[in-house]
Amino acid sequence: MTPEPFDIAILGGGFGGTITALVLHRLGFRVIVIDRGVHPRFAIGESSTPIADLVLRDLAIRYDLPRLLPLVKYGTWKAAYPDVTCGLKRGFSYYEQPQGERFAPREDHANELLVAASHDNARSDTHWFRADVDAFLAREVTDAGIPYLDRTEVTIGATGPWLLMARRIGEMRPITAQFLIDGTGDAGVLKGYLGLRDQAERLKTHSRALFAHFAGVKRWGPLIEERGANVTDHPFPTDDAAQHMVLPRGWMWQLRFDTDVTSLGFMLDTRHDPLDTSLSPSEEWEEWLRRFPSIADQLAGAALVDPPGGLRRTGRIQRWIDRAAGPDWALLPHSAGFIDPLNSTGIAHTLCGIEKLALAFERSFGKPALADEMATYAEAVSREIELIDELISGCFDAMPHFPAFVTWSMVYFAVVTSYEHGRSMGEIPPGTPFLGADSEARWSMVRGARQKLMDRLSRIEDKASESSARSEADAWLSEHVCQAIAPYNIAGLCNPQVKNMYRYTAADKG
Ligand SMILES: Cc1cc2nc3c(=O)[nH]c(=O)nc-3n(C[C@H](O)[C@H](O)[C@H](O)COP(=O)(O)OP(=O)(O)OC[C@H]3O[C@@H](n4cnc5c(N)ncnc54)[C@H](O)[C@@H]3O)c2cc1C
């Protein structure tokens, strides 16, 4: 059988693979998408951010994809696509959950942190119900006339050009492509074929996941209000957010969709709580609820609804592939590596990767310069993964000391809001590495602040220390970190007067 020739073959039909296909099709390339699964299907990675929305907006405008534009804001999404489920995400909420105790609200909000990411519901970010969103995008691909093969297993036969044997429901279809993009995420098809190495041992984050979708999860805001919390100080309803329950050695995400479904997942530090396979995932889940009674209160009466096989559980989840691209292949960011869902960097990272690839292809596809472009892409993705690791691992280290966690979070928010504002003002051009990960000045700020965090954590190790000594150490850390982030603090972070309630960090998405 004569192989069907394509310019670019994309493995993986998640939102990463399909948006890449739509963009490259607009650039005039012959593209094919191949996925081994079938939509709609359960997928994780659901909480978008202002940067994700800005980059998606820029992609939709630059590549004339007007049907993607409504997805960048909650208001336009609901108006244009009421059947594609999403959730309202006004910002980020964090609550300290001491082991064995119920959350006890404080007048000074010292055990809470709320950071707004949008001004109102209409302009808000969203949680993507991936079963619907990915199915919608796959339909956009086929409606654009791009071949999309689902339920297809691929074998790579040769390189230069790539020869792919695509087996779909017993039928074999040979395909050739000049360039291959791997959007298969942790399945890592190209990693296996090219013998790429996972260098996760160099990463500082050590976490594993336990997660599912539930119906009937009680809202946290009313629960803590009953316990005396002053929720009128909150910059937005705390549940309309990426809600983080901060445990001493891990955290839980809570993402509410507009249906009765909530995505819940524990991320656990494997250095303290390694995977114990003698417990089933549901036994382990119950054990965590026993340890954190306020979370158990929220889940009383809730029922697991997805995925079909019940709770998903992983071992250590970090990946960092040693090379993200070659002259005729590239890994999308989620295939090149992953750190942890804390603070929702994944969707934005993937979209930034698509943007970089599209710009490189616009300039250099079919020219010798593409090899250099791909080397630059690989370097950028690698630095991005490293920076995310630095920011997230600092959070894990600080988790046992909530004030230190709050202070370190200021570093994270300074990095993201300064990048976001720079992009929205046109000062940071499209294609700039995610979070400015190529900037030595940023790295130096983050590393300096991290050193202070580690100094503080080693000064006062545990809760048994005198509380006055702990407060002194926290004040010392805060002073140094706030000084360090000052050049990036365009959002009023590090302000003791707002008592951990940040209202005005959002750039306007227009
Ligand atoms: C536990 C967890 C929680 C997360 N939470 C968040 C969050 O809240 N916010 C956020 O921004 N990011 C989050 N992420 C990251 C997010 O999941 C990724 O950024 C996102 O899924 C990347 O999308 P993608 O389409 O590139 O890859 P994926 O979503 O991984 O899609 C891969 C696709 O490849 C297909 N595939 C697999 N193997 C093959 C094969 N052999 N051949 C063909 N096709 C194949 C699969 O069927 C799938 O459709 C999270 C990640 C994890 C692991």
XYZ file of C-alpha atoms and ligand atoms in Angstrom:
563
model
C 0.000 0.000 0.000
C 1.401 3.455 -0.906
C 1.896 5.536 2.228
C -0.180 8.697 2.575
C 2.210 11.683 2.736
C 1.860 14.414 5.390
C 4.048 17.333 6.402
C 3.421 16.799 10.100
C 2.016 13.850 12.044
C 0.823 14.481 15.589
C 0.567 11.606 18.036
C -1.989 12.271 20.781
C -5.402 13.892 20.428
C -5.627 15.598 23.825
C -6.075 19.388 23.759
C -2.322 19.720 23.130
C -2.307 17.623 19.958
C -5.564 19.013 18.581
C -4.774 22.715 19.110
C -1.363 22.110 17.529
C -3.098 20.517 14.534
C -5.561 23.410 14.134
C -2.744 25.972 14.225
C -0.460 24.108 11.804
C -3.350 23.463 9.423
C -3.952 27.232 9.358
C -0.296 27.669 8.413
C -0.981 25.528 5.356
C 0.674 22.285 6.445
C -0.779 18.849 5.713
C -1.387 17.513 9.197
C -2.751 14.270 10.666
C -3.661 13.520 14.309
C -3.547 9.991 15.699
C -4.858 8.939 19.122
C -5.136 5.487 20.584
C -8.255 6.398 22.586
C -11.694 7.722 21.746
C -13.502 10.883 22.866
C -15.213 11.635 25.161
C -12.967 10.146 27.828
C -11.824 11.019 31.343
C -8.664 13.130 31.410
C -6.935 15.085 34.119
C -5.256 18.511 33.905
C -8.205 20.832 34.182
C -7.460 24.184 35.756
C -6.533 27.032 33.413
C -4.781 30.268 34.386
C -4.488 33.851 33.137
C -1.351 32.910 31.176
C -3.106 29.924 29.575
C -5.958 32.185 28.528
C -3.659 34.902 27.172
C -1.687 32.423 25.078
C -4.847 30.713 23.822
C -6.229 34.126 22.863
C -3.017 34.998 21.002
C -3.040 31.652 19.165
C -6.701 32.073 18.199
C -6.090 35.575 16.833
C -2.751 34.992 15.109
C -3.866 31.779 13.415
C -7.435 32.866 12.687
C -9.185 30.311 14.885
C -12.176 32.380 16.047
C -14.007 29.341 17.438
C -11.303 28.980 20.120
C -11.647 32.586 21.307
C -14.717 32.073 23.544
C -12.735 29.511 25.578
C -10.460 32.198 27.029
C -13.043 33.663 29.424
C -15.773 32.083 31.533
C -18.462 34.486 30.286
C -17.836 33.975 26.572
C -17.352 30.222 27.046
C -20.752 29.830 28.734
C -22.455 31.960 26.090
C -20.873 30.249 23.071
C -20.576 26.639 24.242
C -23.050 25.929 27.054
C -22.775 22.185 26.366
C -18.996 22.080 26.839
C -18.696 21.799 30.608
C -16.357 24.108 32.484
C -16.063 25.589 35.960
C -15.557 29.094 37.289
C -12.013 29.890 38.406
C -11.677 33.325 39.987
C -8.291 32.604 41.487
C -6.294 30.420 43.851
C -7.329 29.528 47.432
C -5.139 27.778 50.017
C -6.045 26.468 53.489
C -3.740 25.016 56.105
C -5.013 21.594 57.182
C -3.330 20.362 60.356
C -3.254 16.588 60.693
C -5.898 15.201 63.051
C -7.590 18.591 63.574
C -10.429 20.453 61.948
C -9.616 23.704 60.168
C -10.031 26.513 62.720
C -10.690 29.891 61.065
C -8.673 32.835 62.357
C -9.654 36.476 62.431
C -6.293 37.423 60.850
C -6.619 34.788 58.047
C -3.115 33.542 58.879
C -4.055 29.967 57.900
C -5.586 31.003 54.561
C -4.311 32.552 51.332
C -6.578 33.771 48.526
C -5.134 35.269 45.357
C -7.549 36.645 42.767
C -6.705 35.993 39.130
C -9.607 37.831 37.509
C -11.785 40.857 38.169
C -15.210 39.267 37.799
C -16.986 36.097 36.713
C -17.369 37.136 33.077
C -13.614 37.633 32.589
C -12.655 34.761 34.823
C -10.466 31.748 34.048
C -12.021 28.301 33.869
C -11.659 24.679 34.847
C -11.742 22.568 31.699
C -13.906 19.450 31.947
C -11.471 17.600 29.749
C -13.875 14.920 28.511
C -15.969 17.682 26.901
C -13.182 20.099 25.963
C -10.977 17.493 24.298
C -13.979 16.048 22.415
C -14.944 19.568 21.270
C -11.418 20.227 19.994
C -11.258 16.854 18.225
C -14.497 17.807 16.433
C -12.940 21.142 15.453
C -10.065 19.183 13.927
C -12.300 16.957 11.835
C -14.561 19.895 10.898
C -11.453 21.665 9.576
C -10.875 18.685 7.286
C -7.805 17.464 9.177
C -7.559 13.653 9.266
C -8.063 12.433 12.864
C -7.575 8.732 13.539
C -8.918 7.604 16.909
C -8.664 4.066 18.355
C -5.400 3.796 16.451
C -2.159 2.135 17.515
C 0.956 3.467 15.815
C 4.208 1.683 15.102
C 7.126 3.785 13.927
C 8.807 2.052 10.995
C 11.524 4.475 9.917
C 12.760 8.042 10.187
C 13.691 10.681 7.564
C 10.872 10.900 6.511
C 8.946 9.239 9.316
C 7.107 6.086 8.309
C 4.204 5.292 10.615
C 2.095 2.166 10.518
C -1.304 3.142 11.899
C -3.515 0.196 12.854
C -7.165 1.185 13.252
C -9.745 -1.476 14.068
C -7.734 -4.177 12.322
C -6.956 -2.015 9.280
C -3.356 -0.974 8.574
C -2.676 2.481 7.124
C 0.900 3.496 6.250
C 1.678 7.188 6.649
C 4.772 9.258 5.956
C 5.528 12.612 7.577
C 8.413 15.069 7.367
C 8.018 15.992 11.024
C 6.631 14.124 14.041
C 5.126 15.790 17.124
C 4.576 13.724 20.261
C 1.569 14.904 22.281
C 1.008 11.587 24.056
C 1.923 12.971 27.492
C 3.182 10.395 29.959
C 2.754 7.603 27.374
C 5.905 9.031 25.766
C 5.793 7.261 22.398
C 8.850 9.049 20.965
C 10.793 8.680 24.189
C 10.495 4.925 23.782
C 11.308 4.916 20.073
C 14.292 7.291 20.251
C 15.608 5.907 23.538
C 15.392 9.300 25.263
C 16.281 9.369 28.944
C 14.124 10.507 31.836
C 16.317 12.588 34.137
C 13.695 12.935 36.886
C 16.377 12.050 39.417
C 17.664 15.636 38.942
C 14.319 17.162 39.944
C 13.653 18.446 43.455
C 9.912 17.692 43.566
C 8.901 14.211 44.757
C 5.161 13.691 44.630
C 2.566 11.127 43.673
C -1.140 11.444 42.913
C -4.440 9.911 44.075
C -7.477 11.398 42.336
C -10.966 11.110 40.812
C -14.139 13.060 40.056
C -16.866 13.161 42.726
C -20.488 14.327 42.877
C -22.023 15.955 45.931
C -18.878 17.526 47.436
C -19.912 20.240 49.912
C -18.677 23.765 49.270
C -15.869 24.777 51.588
C -16.913 28.419 52.038
C -20.217 27.704 53.825
C -18.557 24.979 55.940
C -15.930 27.340 57.333
C -18.456 30.133 57.700
C -20.413 27.826 60.007
C -17.200 27.462 61.985
C -16.882 31.226 62.344
C -14.800 32.253 59.326
C -15.228 35.794 58.084
C -15.720 34.985 54.394
C -16.759 38.554 53.572
C -13.022 39.327 53.512
C -12.523 36.817 50.691
C -11.800 38.508 47.350
C -14.013 35.905 45.600
C -16.106 32.917 46.722
C -13.365 30.558 47.797
C -14.802 27.504 46.017
C -14.861 29.298 42.641
C -11.133 28.749 42.398
C -8.370 26.215 42.204
C -8.734 25.347 45.865
C -5.675 23.895 47.577
C -5.853 22.124 50.925
C -2.295 22.378 52.227
C -1.302 19.352 54.306
C 1.927 19.112 56.295
C 3.500 16.957 53.551
C 1.306 17.291 50.507
C -1.836 18.952 49.280
C -5.254 18.329 47.778
C -6.763 20.044 44.729
C -10.465 20.845 44.507
C -11.839 22.034 41.159
C -15.602 22.516 40.821
C -17.377 22.235 37.507
C -20.742 23.841 36.751
C -22.348 20.428 37.013
C -22.343 18.769 40.436
C -18.920 17.256 39.649
C -15.758 18.226 41.536
C -12.258 17.068 40.648
C -10.357 16.076 43.792
C -6.823 14.816 44.106
C -4.184 14.355 46.766
C -0.560 15.032 45.839
C 1.669 13.383 48.420
C 5.353 13.857 49.098
C 6.917 10.479 48.327
C 9.861 11.201 50.625
C 7.458 11.145 53.575
C 4.551 9.060 52.292
C 5.870 6.621 49.696
C 3.367 4.588 47.718
C 2.169 1.669 49.844
C 0.574 -0.889 47.551
C -0.597 -2.976 50.501
C -3.420 -0.405 50.729
C -5.885 -0.246 47.834
C -6.407 3.255 46.372
C -9.784 3.538 48.122
C -8.352 2.356 51.447
C -5.620 4.946 51.104
C -8.183 7.624 50.214
C -10.198 6.819 53.364
C -7.012 6.950 55.407
C -6.255 10.496 54.214
C -9.805 11.562 55.008
C -9.415 10.133 58.516
C -6.289 12.251 58.972
C -7.904 15.470 57.737
C -11.383 15.690 59.269
C -12.420 18.982 57.651
C -11.883 17.480 54.207
C -13.845 14.410 55.351
C -16.700 16.754 56.387
C -16.757 18.127 52.855
C -16.913 14.655 51.346
C -19.587 13.208 53.642
C -22.260 11.908 51.257
C -20.165 12.501 48.109
C -19.919 9.757 45.471
C -17.127 8.925 43.047
C -18.378 9.325 39.468
C -15.295 9.023 37.249
C -13.008 7.486 36.011
C -14.923 4.255 35.406
C -12.328 2.085 37.200
C -12.397 4.232 40.360
C -9.599 6.233 41.966
C -6.418 6.674 39.914
C -3.150 6.394 41.782
C 0.393 6.968 40.536
C 3.898 6.489 41.813
C 6.303 9.438 41.732
C 4.859 11.573 38.943
C 7.821 13.767 37.928
C 9.291 13.348 34.435
C 11.976 15.347 32.629
C 13.043 13.936 29.268
C 16.643 14.824 28.409
C 15.818 16.179 24.909
C 12.507 17.778 23.894
C 13.203 18.062 20.160
C 15.431 17.116 17.242
C 15.653 18.418 13.651
C 12.466 16.587 12.575
C 10.636 15.833 15.815
C 9.374 17.574 18.933
C 7.747 16.647 22.217
C 4.913 18.860 23.439
C 5.675 20.074 26.981
C 3.548 17.414 28.726
C 5.448 14.721 26.811
C 8.766 16.408 27.649
C 8.127 16.498 31.374
C 5.806 17.134 34.266
C 6.297 18.356 37.814
C 3.077 18.602 39.845
C -0.365 20.192 39.406
C 0.217 22.665 42.266
C -0.687 26.158 41.000
C -1.918 24.826 37.635
C 1.040 25.352 35.303
C 0.313 22.463 32.882
C -2.236 23.898 30.428
C -0.336 27.182 30.098
C 2.943 25.324 29.623
C 1.466 23.178 26.849
C -0.032 26.207 25.067
C 3.288 28.085 25.274
C 4.967 25.048 23.699
C 2.453 25.020 20.830
C 3.071 28.726 20.285
C 6.848 28.250 20.130
C 6.539 25.380 17.647
C 4.113 27.296 15.428
C 6.407 30.337 15.278
C 9.399 28.134 14.468
C 7.488 26.345 11.695
C 6.254 29.666 10.282
C 9.837 30.878 9.975
C 11.756 27.764 9.086
C 9.767 24.646 8.122
C 11.470 22.931 5.204
C 14.642 24.993 5.688
C 17.961 23.967 7.283
C 17.330 26.617 9.980
C 14.608 24.393 11.477
C 17.266 22.292 13.223
C 18.489 25.350 15.150
C 14.917 26.382 15.900
C 14.245 22.944 17.385
C 17.412 23.093 19.470
C 16.181 26.427 20.866
C 12.746 24.908 21.538
C 14.294 21.943 23.356
C 16.441 24.211 25.512
C 13.466 26.442 26.363
C 11.175 23.552 27.353
C 13.901 22.082 29.513
C 14.530 25.386 31.328
C 10.782 25.807 31.826
C 10.479 22.393 33.475
C 13.444 23.220 35.686
C 11.916 26.546 36.751
C 8.530 24.972 37.502
C 10.370 22.371 39.580
C 12.203 25.070 41.543
C 8.952 26.915 42.290
C 6.897 23.822 43.165
C 9.522 22.011 45.208
C 9.878 25.160 47.329
C 6.149 24.919 48.074
C 6.508 21.284 49.159
C 9.456 22.130 51.403
C 7.459 24.946 52.994
C 4.220 22.989 53.500
C 4.864 22.050 57.144
C 5.120 25.796 57.983
C 2.126 27.602 56.475
C 3.542 31.143 56.923
C 6.649 30.049 54.997
C 4.382 28.451 52.375
C 2.549 31.775 51.983
C 5.806 33.691 51.668
C 7.243 31.286 49.099
C 3.959 31.470 47.159
C 4.684 35.191 46.718
C 7.718 34.182 44.639
C 5.529 31.976 42.451
C 2.901 34.697 42.014
C 5.549 37.338 41.278
C 6.972 35.133 38.511
C 3.590 34.378 36.922
C 1.965 37.797 37.273
C 5.002 39.653 35.905
C 5.092 37.296 32.898
C 1.321 37.668 32.460
C 1.409 41.469 32.669
C 4.415 41.615 30.322
C 2.556 39.542 27.759
C -0.695 41.442 28.045
C 1.156 44.776 27.669
C 3.097 43.477 24.651
C 6.425 43.769 26.504
C 6.990 39.992 26.460
C 6.545 38.782 22.876
C 4.806 35.521 21.966
C 7.294 32.671 21.877
C 9.200 33.889 24.942
C 9.843 30.880 27.199
C 7.067 30.176 29.705
C 7.444 32.242 32.902
C 10.549 33.878 31.431
C 12.532 30.725 32.174
C 15.364 31.909 29.904
C 15.971 35.025 32.009
C 19.072 34.813 34.190
C 17.754 37.698 36.293
C 14.577 35.743 37.101
C 16.548 32.622 37.898
C 18.838 34.548 40.156
C 15.856 36.063 42.019
C 14.204 32.645 42.425
C 17.423 30.935 43.526
C 18.219 33.709 46.004
C 14.740 33.521 47.518
C 14.944 29.719 47.638
C 18.174 29.930 49.586
C 16.441 32.171 52.131
C 13.557 29.697 52.363
C 15.950 26.831 53.047
C 17.797 28.951 55.633
C 14.517 29.689 57.377
C 13.414 26.054 57.340
C 16.700 24.885 58.791
C 16.633 27.608 61.482
C 13.320 26.463 62.922
C 12.657 22.845 62.123
C 9.486 21.908 63.910
C 6.330 22.975 65.648
C 7.917 22.286 69.038
C 10.044 25.402 68.642
C 9.058 28.485 70.597
C 6.306 30.314 68.771
C 8.129 33.646 69.183
C 11.199 32.136 67.494
C 9.002 30.816 64.671
C 7.381 34.230 64.181
C 10.783 35.882 64.118
C 12.022 33.412 61.497
C 8.872 33.927 59.418
C 9.288 37.706 59.552
C 12.948 37.353 58.541
C 11.988 35.180 55.547
C 9.200 37.504 54.517
C 11.466 40.548 54.616
C 14.114 38.898 52.426
C 11.702 37.334 49.954
C 9.715 40.542 49.554
C 12.919 42.419 48.818
C 13.963 39.788 46.276
C 10.678 39.836 44.348
C 10.361 43.647 44.362
C 11.404 44.101 40.688
C 8.730 41.553 39.670
C 6.061 42.598 42.136
C 3.671 44.478 39.877
C 0.614 42.982 41.587
C 0.852 44.268 45.167
C 2.096 40.965 46.575
C 3.791 40.735 49.980
C 1.408 43.224 51.559
C 0.807 42.459 55.252
C -2.133 44.880 55.317
C -4.296 42.685 53.083
C -3.944 39.730 55.488
C -3.392 37.057 52.816
C -6.405 38.259 50.787
C -5.093 39.484 47.416
C -7.759 41.116 45.255
C -5.961 42.941 42.489
C -3.362 40.745 40.806
C -5.102 40.282 37.450
C -4.041 41.677 34.083
C -6.875 42.522 31.706
C -7.455 39.907 29.009
C -9.175 42.495 26.841
C -2.534 14.540 38.252
C -2.412 15.705 37.292
C -3.138 16.863 37.510
C -2.996 17.956 36.642
N -3.690 19.101 36.901
C -3.497 20.188 36.123
C -4.207 21.406 36.362
O -5.039 21.519 37.268
N -3.959 22.465 35.552
C -3.074 22.385 34.520
O -2.856 23.396 33.843
N -2.435 21.229 34.233
C -2.615 20.143 35.006
N -1.972 18.979 34.711
C -1.163 18.921 33.488
C -2.059 18.583 32.291
O -2.595 17.294 32.486
C -1.290 18.609 30.985
O -0.731 19.862 30.804
C -2.198 18.317 29.813
O -2.888 17.112 30.000
C -1.423 18.254 28.545
O -2.315 17.962 27.496
P -1.865 17.091 26.270
O -2.997 17.057 25.319
O -0.552 17.596 25.770
O -1.566 15.636 26.857
P -2.553 14.580 27.499
O -3.702 15.228 28.137
O -1.688 13.703 28.344
O -3.110 13.743 26.258
C -2.356 12.703 25.681
C -3.170 12.065 24.576
O -2.324 11.103 23.935
C -3.057 9.915 23.704
N -2.109 8.795 23.640
C -1.470 8.193 24.660
N -0.690 7.205 24.181
C -0.834 7.196 22.843
C -0.280 6.407 21.799
N 0.563 5.414 22.058
N -0.637 6.683 20.526
C -1.513 7.678 20.255
N -2.082 8.449 21.213
C -1.738 8.210 22.485
C -4.031 9.833 24.880
O -5.144 9.029 24.546
C -4.401 11.310 25.075
O -5.523 11.668 24.304
C -2.121 17.872 35.541
C -1.426 16.687 35.304
C -1.557 15.618 36.160
C -0.766 14.364 35.890
